[in-house]
């Protein structure tokens, strides 16, 4: 009796219940998505730096014009639209932007301004105006309110006059001490179904009104003034109609016209004083499908054109060509027909460039490098402080080094004061750079008598700039090693803890080993507490973010549970005795299976054809190699349906991601849904009692009617939007109405059949399929509805295939057993589940990128810009296939007698290896395509892993009544057998 209580007490200290495991796992995976931002993309903003300036400006005012969402190639090519559009639309248009092109040819400089991810409006404008690259995590903190305070050109100007979008302009008024005056249109004006050029003309009209109403004595005539014109039309047009469209081309023409008008307005208002500098650029580009956000070159390459006071004119492309395959077709030439030099810059370089032109203090957070070869300093002869333009360029280069080294100094001091074991950046250790700065400053001040030439001063300043940028990157990534270590321990610890629940059954410790085991457990607890307290003390001393404590507590808890469980295994020597050569071979085989499957899925993130190959394997190779004659006989025609459906679903990952809107494909998807409905309904009626047929037909007749009306509404909305007539009010109201009615009918607790009936699961499956289809049709651009129908049919067949394998003894369930015992085939089913999770995402045309989601179908429900609700609708579309997968997974789980969530836990044990691999592949260097992709890969695989747990919960909840009915029916059958 005493021995039994001792064993019980020991096991009670071992919290390994399924609910605890799932809850902790959910919180852990949700929390650790943020770890990629703490590791790779922390905020670069610090405070306490001294401000610097060149001491004199080159112009009195700067006009900054930002064409939101403008691609570089479509501006610089004479008519880049002629390749994609019908000659009827481009006939007679030799140059789309003639005024801007003439500026490049006669009086300005141009090139590509390379942006960074995320390629969104907020971080793009922060880079242009503040000279810093806002950390990616700012996306999660809201776009309209600054997550952190940052300095900007606007803050440093004498005054700034800003016109444009309410999403962008107000960002720079905060903490501007009244320097920034803003004019914004209402958010309701950002209507994707209307002509977006009206937004750009609004900016022009209000600028004209300001200049007309201002006297010659107003503050507009002071030095150090900035005018900011934010032209949102191209971004709105690109989202609605895509870049290679007539609408986008006409909007580029509109922007070109507005630039001409703006230049004329300033020349007239300031009496042609020649003291105005103009900067034309864009915050980000636009993908061919009308999206942006990731690091694709179409999104990161934006144009810039600079001209006016203090800016050099065109340079001929001599010696080594400055052009590559991207710009060969631009054919930008001077008046003497010579090819013009293309000067590329980083987007953050524009902020210090504007500060230099105005002679104001540079933004203290700026990491830009002034392109001094774009400057053309000219000063009055005999000026005592300005010997030459070369002197000014040397001074500018030195100020650039001072600004960057001042940031390094402040960040270095912060690290040194907080870190227990701080290792400074070796090239800048000892503050030797301060001596170098003093030497260069004296050389510039005493240029005539100095032994250091201005050319050498520029070179040494450039070297200091490179060192400062490298030092800032070193400090920015200083915490990376410890975060990587904690993340690695966390993911491997979770996988090990989940594996002990799934793969290793609970064991009772023999009585003679209870005391030893208890001592080992106590030692483990002491070590765990010591690690937590020690790490917490270190983080507190270093003033680490609060997330670091979570990154440390989770792995400590996981490995505590794993080690505690291992003590029971070691105490039970029968485990090691039973681990014979046969089991070693089985483990090796399963390891190879998991490794091959995960490697294929990782490859599928960059090569969509892998998903098609996987479906071909499931539909052809697996049945031919694993099914016997009895299996084919048991399935009958469903075996061939399985192969045909796998092959039809395999077509979709092979289709182009860049889809065009196709009403025919949408209607075909609706018709296919009706056909599949007929097939599933026939199967349901065969299994259902005859007396319930009328109720079943009534329910599905109502849902089919809703589906037909959805097709009608969608057709009308598509045609009206394509005709540019706007979204009819009745279409918008009807669209929302059918979605609400469909959801209500689907979720009603009433069922046309008793939940204990064998056909109950078929009724529920068909009910949710018909209830989900209207949403998918309304939000489909082309063939996504066809994919949804094919995927739904495939999931229904998966249930039938697994059930047939169970009946034939291929898959052994656990019904009637006291506890779950892992079997090798459970791993195969879990990998199938994981594969279907991935297919549900990638099959709809998405790629592992945040810019692969089509916005245009959302305009059928929400025509006015509203990021919250638009994103919500896109998420609903992504989730819809998972509703079907949830029901199928729950059905498979219970049909095979597996414990709830067992498939999820097995899948999670293996997929965290894929997640961890993506985490280590994240980079903040290289091309912006690589940076954007690595972030997207980690975030998407983490969300899909997290969502797979939600699938199991959703399936259990949706199938709860049917599963209860099945359990009740099973109890009755067992009673009858006993009688």
PDB file of N, CA and C in Angstrom, residues 893-962:
ATOM      1  N   UNK A 893      -9.160  10.704 -37.532  1.00  0.00           N
ATOM      2  CA  UNK A 893      -8.650  10.435 -36.191  1.00  0.00           C
ATOM      3  C   UNK A 893      -9.560   9.479 -35.431  1.00  0.00           C
ATOM      4  N   UNK A 894     -10.848   9.749 -35.452  1.00  0.00           N
ATOM      5  CA  UNK A 894     -11.779   8.920 -34.685  1.00  0.00           C
ATOM      6  C   UNK A 894     -12.110   7.618 -35.408  1.00  0.00           C
ATOM      7  N   UNK A 895     -12.075   7.607 -36.734  1.00  0.00           N
ATOM      8  CA  UNK A 895     -12.319   6.366 -37.468  1.00  0.00           C
ATOM      9  C   UNK A 895     -11.231   5.346 -37.189  1.00  0.00           C
ATOM     10  N   UNK A 896     -10.006   5.814 -37.001  1.00  0.00           N
ATOM     11  CA  UNK A 896      -8.896   4.913 -36.723  1.00  0.00           C
ATOM     12  C   UNK A 896      -8.706   4.654 -35.234  1.00  0.00           C
ATOM     13  N   UNK A 897      -9.546   5.262 -34.417  1.00  0.00           N
ATOM     14  CA  UNK A 897      -9.428   5.055 -32.981  1.00  0.00           C
ATOM     15  C   UNK A 897      -8.228   5.736 -32.367  1.00  0.00           C
ATOM     16  N   UNK A 898      -7.720   6.784 -33.037  1.00  0.00           N
ATOM     17  CA  UNK A 898      -6.572   7.515 -32.495  1.00  0.00           C
ATOM     18  C   UNK A 898      -7.047   8.542 -31.482  1.00  0.00           C
ATOM     19  N   UNK A 899      -6.216   8.888 -30.520  1.00  0.00           N
ATOM     20  CA  UNK A 899      -6.606   9.929 -29.564  1.00  0.00           C
ATOM     21  C   UNK A 899      -6.752  11.276 -30.278  1.00  0.00           C
ATOM     22  N   UNK A 900      -7.619  12.147 -29.795  1.00  0.00           N
ATOM     23  CA  UNK A 900      -7.732  13.485 -30.394  1.00  0.00           C
ATOM     24  C   UNK A 900      -6.381  14.197 -30.386  1.00  0.00           C
ATOM     25  N   UNK A 901      -6.098  14.905 -31.470  1.00  0.00           N
ATOM     26  CA  UNK A 901      -4.895  15.725 -31.633  1.00  0.00           C
ATOM     27  C   UNK A 901      -3.615  14.909 -31.787  1.00  0.00           C
ATOM     28  N   UNK A 902      -3.715  13.593 -31.877  1.00  0.00           N
ATOM     29  CA  UNK A 902      -2.498  12.800 -32.007  1.00  0.00           C
ATOM     30  C   UNK A 902      -1.803  13.068 -33.337  1.00  0.00           C
ATOM     31  N   UNK A 903      -2.579  13.235 -34.422  1.00  0.00           N
ATOM     32  CA  UNK A 903      -1.969  13.539 -35.717  1.00  0.00           C
ATOM     33  C   UNK A 903      -1.231  14.873 -35.659  1.00  0.00           C
ATOM     34  N   UNK A 904      -1.842  15.841 -34.980  1.00  0.00           N
ATOM     35  CA  UNK A 904      -1.208  17.148 -34.854  1.00  0.00           C
ATOM     36  C   UNK A 904       0.092  17.057 -34.069  1.00  0.00           C
ATOM     37  N   UNK A 905       0.074  16.315 -32.976  1.00  0.00           N
ATOM     38  CA  UNK A 905       1.272  16.216 -32.146  1.00  0.00           C
ATOM     39  C   UNK A 905       2.401  15.508 -32.883  1.00  0.00           C
ATOM     40  N   UNK A 906       2.058  14.446 -33.616  1.00  0.00           N
ATOM     41  CA  UNK A 906       3.099  13.753 -34.378  1.00  0.00           C
ATOM     42  C   UNK A 906       3.670  14.669 -35.443  1.00  0.00           C
ATOM     43  N   UNK A 907       2.783  15.380 -36.150  1.00  0.00           N
ATOM     44  CA  UNK A 907       3.240  16.314 -37.187  1.00  0.00           C
ATOM     45  C   UNK A 907       4.090  17.417 -36.589  1.00  0.00           C
ATOM     46  N   UNK A 908       3.695  17.892 -35.419  1.00  0.00           N
ATOM     47  CA  UNK A 908       4.413  18.994 -34.786  1.00  0.00           C
ATOM     48  C   UNK A 908       5.800  18.565 -34.342  1.00  0.00           C
ATOM     49  N   UNK A 909       5.935  17.322 -33.932  1.00  0.00           N
ATOM     50  CA  UNK A 909       7.246  16.828 -33.511  1.00  0.00           C
ATOM     51  C   UNK A 909       8.266  16.906 -34.646  1.00  0.00           C
ATOM     52  N   UNK A 910       7.792  16.710 -35.865  1.00  0.00           N
ATOM     53  CA  UNK A 910       8.721  16.675 -36.992  1.00  0.00           C
ATOM     54  C   UNK A 910       8.813  18.030 -37.706  1.00  0.00           C
ATOM     55  N   UNK A 911       7.726  18.813 -37.710  1.00  0.00           N
ATOM     56  CA  UNK A 911       7.753  20.067 -38.464  1.00  0.00           C
ATOM     57  C   UNK A 911       8.562  21.155 -37.791  1.00  0.00           C
ATOM     58  N   UNK A 912       8.765  21.066 -36.487  1.00  0.00           N
ATOM     59  CA  UNK A 912       9.574  22.094 -35.840  1.00  0.00           C
ATOM     60  C   UNK A 912      11.009  22.080 -36.352  1.00  0.00           C
ATOM     61  N   UNK A 913      11.442  20.932 -36.888  1.00  0.00           N
ATOM     62  CA  UNK A 913      12.750  20.894 -37.534  1.00  0.00           C
ATOM     63  C   UNK A 913      12.770  21.789 -38.761  1.00  0.00           C
ATOM     64  N   UNK A 914      11.673  21.781 -39.541  1.00  0.00           N
ATOM     65  CA  UNK A 914      11.558  22.643 -40.714  1.00  0.00           C
ATOM     66  C   UNK A 914      11.495  24.115 -40.293  1.00  0.00           C
ATOM     67  N   UNK A 915      10.739  24.390 -39.233  1.00  0.00           N
ATOM     68  CA  UNK A 915      10.628  25.761 -38.746  1.00  0.00           C
ATOM     69  C   UNK A 915      11.984  26.282 -38.283  1.00  0.00           C
ATOM     70  N   UNK A 916      12.718  25.452 -37.576  1.00  0.00           N
ATOM     71  CA  UNK A 916      14.032  25.869 -37.073  1.00  0.00           C
ATOM     72  C   UNK A 916      15.002  26.107 -38.228  1.00  0.00           C
ATOM     73  N   UNK A 917      14.903  25.275 -39.264  1.00  0.00           N
ATOM     74  CA  UNK A 917      15.774  25.471 -40.431  1.00  0.00           C
ATOM     75  C   UNK A 917      15.486  26.811 -41.094  1.00  0.00           C
ATOM     76  N   UNK A 918      14.214  27.166 -41.220  1.00  0.00           N
ATOM     77  CA  UNK A 918      13.858  28.456 -41.808  1.00  0.00           C
ATOM     78  C   UNK A 918      14.319  29.614 -40.923  1.00  0.00           C
ATOM     79  N   UNK A 919      14.295  29.400 -39.611  1.00  0.00           N
ATOM     80  CA  UNK A 919      14.744  30.452 -38.696  1.00  0.00           C
ATOM     81  C   UNK A 919      16.220  30.780 -38.925  1.00  0.00           C
ATOM     82  N   UNK A 920      17.044  29.750 -39.070  1.00  0.00           N
ATOM     83  CA  UNK A 920      18.472  29.985 -39.269  1.00  0.00           C
ATOM     84  C   UNK A 920      18.781  30.500 -40.669  1.00  0.00           C
ATOM     85  N   UNK A 921      17.857  30.300 -41.598  1.00  0.00           N
ATOM     86  CA  UNK A 921      18.074  30.790 -42.958  1.00  0.00           C
ATOM     87  C   UNK A 921      17.686  32.254 -43.131  1.00  0.00           C
ATOM     88  N   UNK A 922      17.008  32.835 -42.122  1.00  0.00           N
ATOM     89  CA  UNK A 922      16.641  34.249 -42.222  1.00  0.00           C
ATOM     90  C   UNK A 922      17.914  35.087 -42.299  1.00  0.00           C
ATOM     91  N   UNK A 923      17.901  36.052 -43.193  1.00  0.00           N
ATOM     92  CA  UNK A 923      19.072  36.904 -43.369  1.00  0.00           C
ATOM     93  C   UNK A 923      18.645  38.362 -43.485  1.00  0.00           C
ATOM     94  N   UNK A 924      19.522  39.263 -43.074  1.00  0.00           N
ATOM     95  CA  UNK A 924      19.280  40.688 -43.259  1.00  0.00           C
ATOM     96  C   UNK A 924      20.311  41.289 -44.198  1.00  0.00           C
ATOM     97  N   UNK A 925      21.011  40.422 -44.930  1.00  0.00           N
ATOM     98  CA  UNK A 925      21.972  40.870 -45.929  1.00  0.00           C
ATOM     99  C   UNK A 925      21.662  40.182 -47.247  1.00  0.00           C
ATOM    100  N   UNK A 926      22.344  40.602 -48.294  1.00  0.00           N
ATOM    101  CA  UNK A 926      22.083  40.047 -49.613  1.00  0.00           C
ATOM    102  C   UNK A 926      21.010  40.840 -50.328  1.00  0.00           C
ATOM    103  N   UNK A 927      20.445  40.235 -51.371  1.00  0.00           N
ATOM    104  CA  UNK A 927      19.400  40.928 -52.131  1.00  0.00           C
ATOM    105  C   UNK A 927      18.133  41.012 -51.286  1.00  0.00           C
ATOM    106  N   UNK A 928      17.328  42.023 -51.606  1.00  0.00           N
ATOM    107  CA  UNK A 928      16.089  42.190 -50.856  1.00  0.00           C
ATOM    108  C   UNK A 928      15.101  41.088 -51.174  1.00  0.00           C
ATOM    109  N   UNK A 929      15.250  40.447 -52.319  1.00  0.00           N
ATOM    110  CA  UNK A 929      14.427  39.277 -52.615  1.00  0.00           C
ATOM    111  C   UNK A 929      14.731  38.170 -51.618  1.00  0.00           C
ATOM    112  N   UNK A 930      16.018  37.926 -51.368  1.00  0.00           N
ATOM    113  CA  UNK A 930      16.419  36.886 -50.416  1.00  0.00           C
ATOM    114  C   UNK A 930      15.960  37.225 -49.002  1.00  0.00           C
ATOM    115  N   UNK A 931      16.126  38.491 -48.617  1.00  0.00           N
ATOM    116  CA  UNK A 931      15.722  38.894 -47.272  1.00  0.00           C
ATOM    117  C   UNK A 931      14.220  38.713 -47.088  1.00  0.00           C
ATOM    118  N   UNK A 932      13.440  39.213 -48.054  1.00  0.00           N
ATOM    119  CA  UNK A 932      11.989  39.103 -47.953  1.00  0.00           C
ATOM    120  C   UNK A 932      11.520  37.666 -47.938  1.00  0.00           C
ATOM    121  N   UNK A 933      12.137  36.823 -48.777  1.00  0.00           N
ATOM    122  CA  UNK A 933      11.727  35.421 -48.837  1.00  0.00           C
ATOM    123  C   UNK A 933      12.038  34.693 -47.539  1.00  0.00           C
ATOM    124  N   UNK A 934      13.224  34.929 -46.977  1.00  0.00           N
ATOM    125  CA  UNK A 934      13.590  34.199 -45.760  1.00  0.00           C
ATOM    126  C   UNK A 934      12.665  34.551 -44.605  1.00  0.00           C
ATOM    127  N   UNK A 935      12.264  35.831 -44.524  1.00  0.00           N
ATOM    128  CA  UNK A 935      11.316  36.214 -43.475  1.00  0.00           C
ATOM    129  C   UNK A 935       9.976  35.539 -43.721  1.00  0.00           C
ATOM    130  N   UNK A 936       9.502  35.600 -44.966  1.00  0.00           N
ATOM    131  CA  UNK A 936       8.203  35.020 -45.302  1.00  0.00           C
ATOM    132  C   UNK A 936       8.182  33.523 -45.037  1.00  0.00           C
ATOM    133  N   UNK A 937       9.266  32.829 -45.397  1.00  0.00           N
ATOM    134  CA  UNK A 937       9.309  31.379 -45.198  1.00  0.00           C
ATOM    135  C   UNK A 937       9.120  31.033 -43.728  1.00  0.00           C
ATOM    136  N   UNK A 938       9.862  31.727 -42.859  1.00  0.00           N
ATOM    137  CA  UNK A 938       9.764  31.405 -41.432  1.00  0.00           C
ATOM    138  C   UNK A 938       8.378  31.738 -40.885  1.00  0.00           C
ATOM    139  N   UNK A 939       7.866  32.912 -41.214  1.00  0.00           N
ATOM    140  CA  UNK A 939       6.574  33.326 -40.667  1.00  0.00           C
ATOM    141  C   UNK A 939       5.458  32.415 -41.169  1.00  0.00           C
ATOM    142  N   UNK A 940       5.470  32.092 -42.463  1.00  0.00           N
ATOM    143  CA  UNK A 940       4.396  31.268 -43.028  1.00  0.00           C
ATOM    144  C   UNK A 940       4.449  29.856 -42.475  1.00  0.00           C
ATOM    145  N   UNK A 941       5.639  29.246 -42.410  1.00  0.00           N
ATOM    146  CA  UNK A 941       5.711  27.885 -41.877  1.00  0.00           C
ATOM    147  C   UNK A 941       5.348  27.854 -40.398  1.00  0.00           C
ATOM    148  N   UNK A 942       5.669  28.927 -39.658  1.00  0.00           N
ATOM    149  CA  UNK A 942       5.283  28.991 -38.247  1.00  0.00           C
ATOM    150  C   UNK A 942       3.770  29.101 -38.105  1.00  0.00           C
ATOM    151  N   UNK A 943       3.166  29.942 -38.936  1.00  0.00           N
ATOM    152  CA  UNK A 943       1.713  30.107 -38.868  1.00  0.00           C
ATOM    153  C   UNK A 943       0.988  28.842 -39.298  1.00  0.00           C
ATOM    154  N   UNK A 944       1.509  28.166 -40.332  1.00  0.00           N
ATOM    155  CA  UNK A 944       0.869  26.926 -40.772  1.00  0.00           C
ATOM    156  C   UNK A 944       1.009  25.844 -39.704  1.00  0.00           C
ATOM    157  N   UNK A 945       2.166  25.811 -39.058  1.00  0.00           N
ATOM    158  CA  UNK A 945       2.342  24.851 -37.957  1.00  0.00           C
ATOM    159  C   UNK A 945       1.373  25.147 -36.826  1.00  0.00           C
ATOM    160  N   UNK A 946       1.261  26.428 -36.485  1.00  0.00           N
ATOM    161  CA  UNK A 946       0.342  26.827 -35.424  1.00  0.00           C
ATOM    162  C   UNK A 946      -1.101  26.561 -35.835  1.00  0.00           C
ATOM    163  N   UNK A 947      -1.400  26.861 -37.082  1.00  0.00           N
ATOM    164  CA  UNK A 947      -2.765  26.695 -37.555  1.00  0.00           C
ATOM    165  C   UNK A 947      -3.161  25.226 -37.645  1.00  0.00           C
ATOM    166  N   UNK A 948      -2.193  24.333 -37.862  1.00  0.00           N
ATOM    167  CA  UNK A 948      -2.521  22.909 -37.922  1.00  0.00           C
ATOM    168  C   UNK A 948      -3.109  22.429 -36.598  1.00  0.00           C
ATOM    169  N   UNK A 949      -2.642  23.023 -35.484  1.00  0.00           N
ATOM    170  CA  UNK A 949      -3.261  22.701 -34.197  1.00  0.00           C
ATOM    171  C   UNK A 949      -4.673  23.235 -34.130  1.00  0.00           C
ATOM    172  N   UNK A 950      -4.878  24.446 -34.674  1.00  0.00           N
ATOM    173  CA  UNK A 950      -6.222  25.000 -34.731  1.00  0.00           C
ATOM    174  C   UNK A 950      -7.145  24.160 -35.594  1.00  0.00           C
ATOM    175  N   UNK A 951      -6.585  23.535 -36.639  1.00  0.00           N
ATOM    176  CA  UNK A 951      -7.389  22.661 -37.495  1.00  0.00           C
ATOM    177  C   UNK A 951      -7.968  21.513 -36.681  1.00  0.00           C
ATOM    178  N   UNK A 952      -7.117  20.894 -35.866  1.00  0.00           N
ATOM    179  CA  UNK A 952      -7.579  19.763 -35.063  1.00  0.00           C
ATOM    180  C   UNK A 952      -8.642  20.197 -34.054  1.00  0.00           C
ATOM    181  N   UNK A 953      -8.424  21.346 -33.425  1.00  0.00           N
ATOM    182  CA  UNK A 953      -9.426  21.857 -32.480  1.00  0.00           C
ATOM    183  C   UNK A 953     -10.720  22.156 -33.206  1.00  0.00           C
ATOM    184  N   UNK A 954     -10.611  22.816 -34.377  1.00  0.00           N
ATOM    185  CA  UNK A 954     -11.800  23.149 -35.156  1.00  0.00           C
ATOM    186  C   UNK A 954     -12.547  21.898 -35.592  1.00  0.00           C
ATOM    187  N   UNK A 955     -11.793  20.887 -36.051  1.00  0.00           N
ATOM    188  CA  UNK A 955     -12.441  19.653 -36.484  1.00  0.00           C
ATOM    189  C   UNK A 955     -13.170  18.943 -35.359  1.00  0.00           C
ATOM    190  N   UNK A 956     -12.527  18.893 -34.194  1.00  0.00           N
ATOM    191  CA  UNK A 956     -13.183  18.253 -33.053  1.00  0.00           C
ATOM    192  C   UNK A 956     -14.459  19.011 -32.671  1.00  0.00           C
ATOM    193  N   UNK A 957     -14.413  20.347 -32.787  1.00  0.00           N
ATOM    194  CA  UNK A 957     -15.589  21.149 -32.419  1.00  0.00           C
ATOM    195  C   UNK A 957     -16.700  21.002 -33.455  1.00  0.00           C
ATOM    196  N   UNK A 958     -16.351  21.041 -34.741  1.00  0.00           N
ATOM    197  CA  UNK A 958     -17.372  20.924 -35.780  1.00  0.00           C
ATOM    198  C   UNK A 958     -18.014  19.549 -35.792  1.00  0.00           C
ATOM    199  N   UNK A 959     -17.230  18.540 -35.455  1.00  0.00           N
ATOM    200  CA  UNK A 959     -17.728  17.162 -35.511  1.00  0.00           C
ATOM    201  C   UNK A 959     -18.215  16.660 -34.154  1.00  0.00           C
ATOM    202  N   UNK A 960     -18.328  17.567 -33.187  1.00  0.00           N
ATOM    203  CA  UNK A 960     -18.597  17.128 -31.815  1.00  0.00           C
ATOM    204  C   UNK A 960     -19.887  16.323 -31.710  1.00  0.00           C
ATOM    205  N   UNK A 961     -20.966  16.771 -32.349  1.00  0.00           N
ATOM    206  CA  UNK A 961     -22.244  16.066 -32.238  1.00  0.00           C
ATOM    207  C   UNK A 961     -22.181  14.701 -32.905  1.00  0.00           C
ATOM    208  N   UNK A 962     -21.562  14.638 -34.067  1.00  0.00           N
ATOM    209  CA  UNK A 962     -21.448  13.369 -34.783  1.00  0.00           C
ATOM    210  C   UNK A 962     -20.592  12.391 -34.009  1.00  0.00           C
TER     211      UNK A 962
END
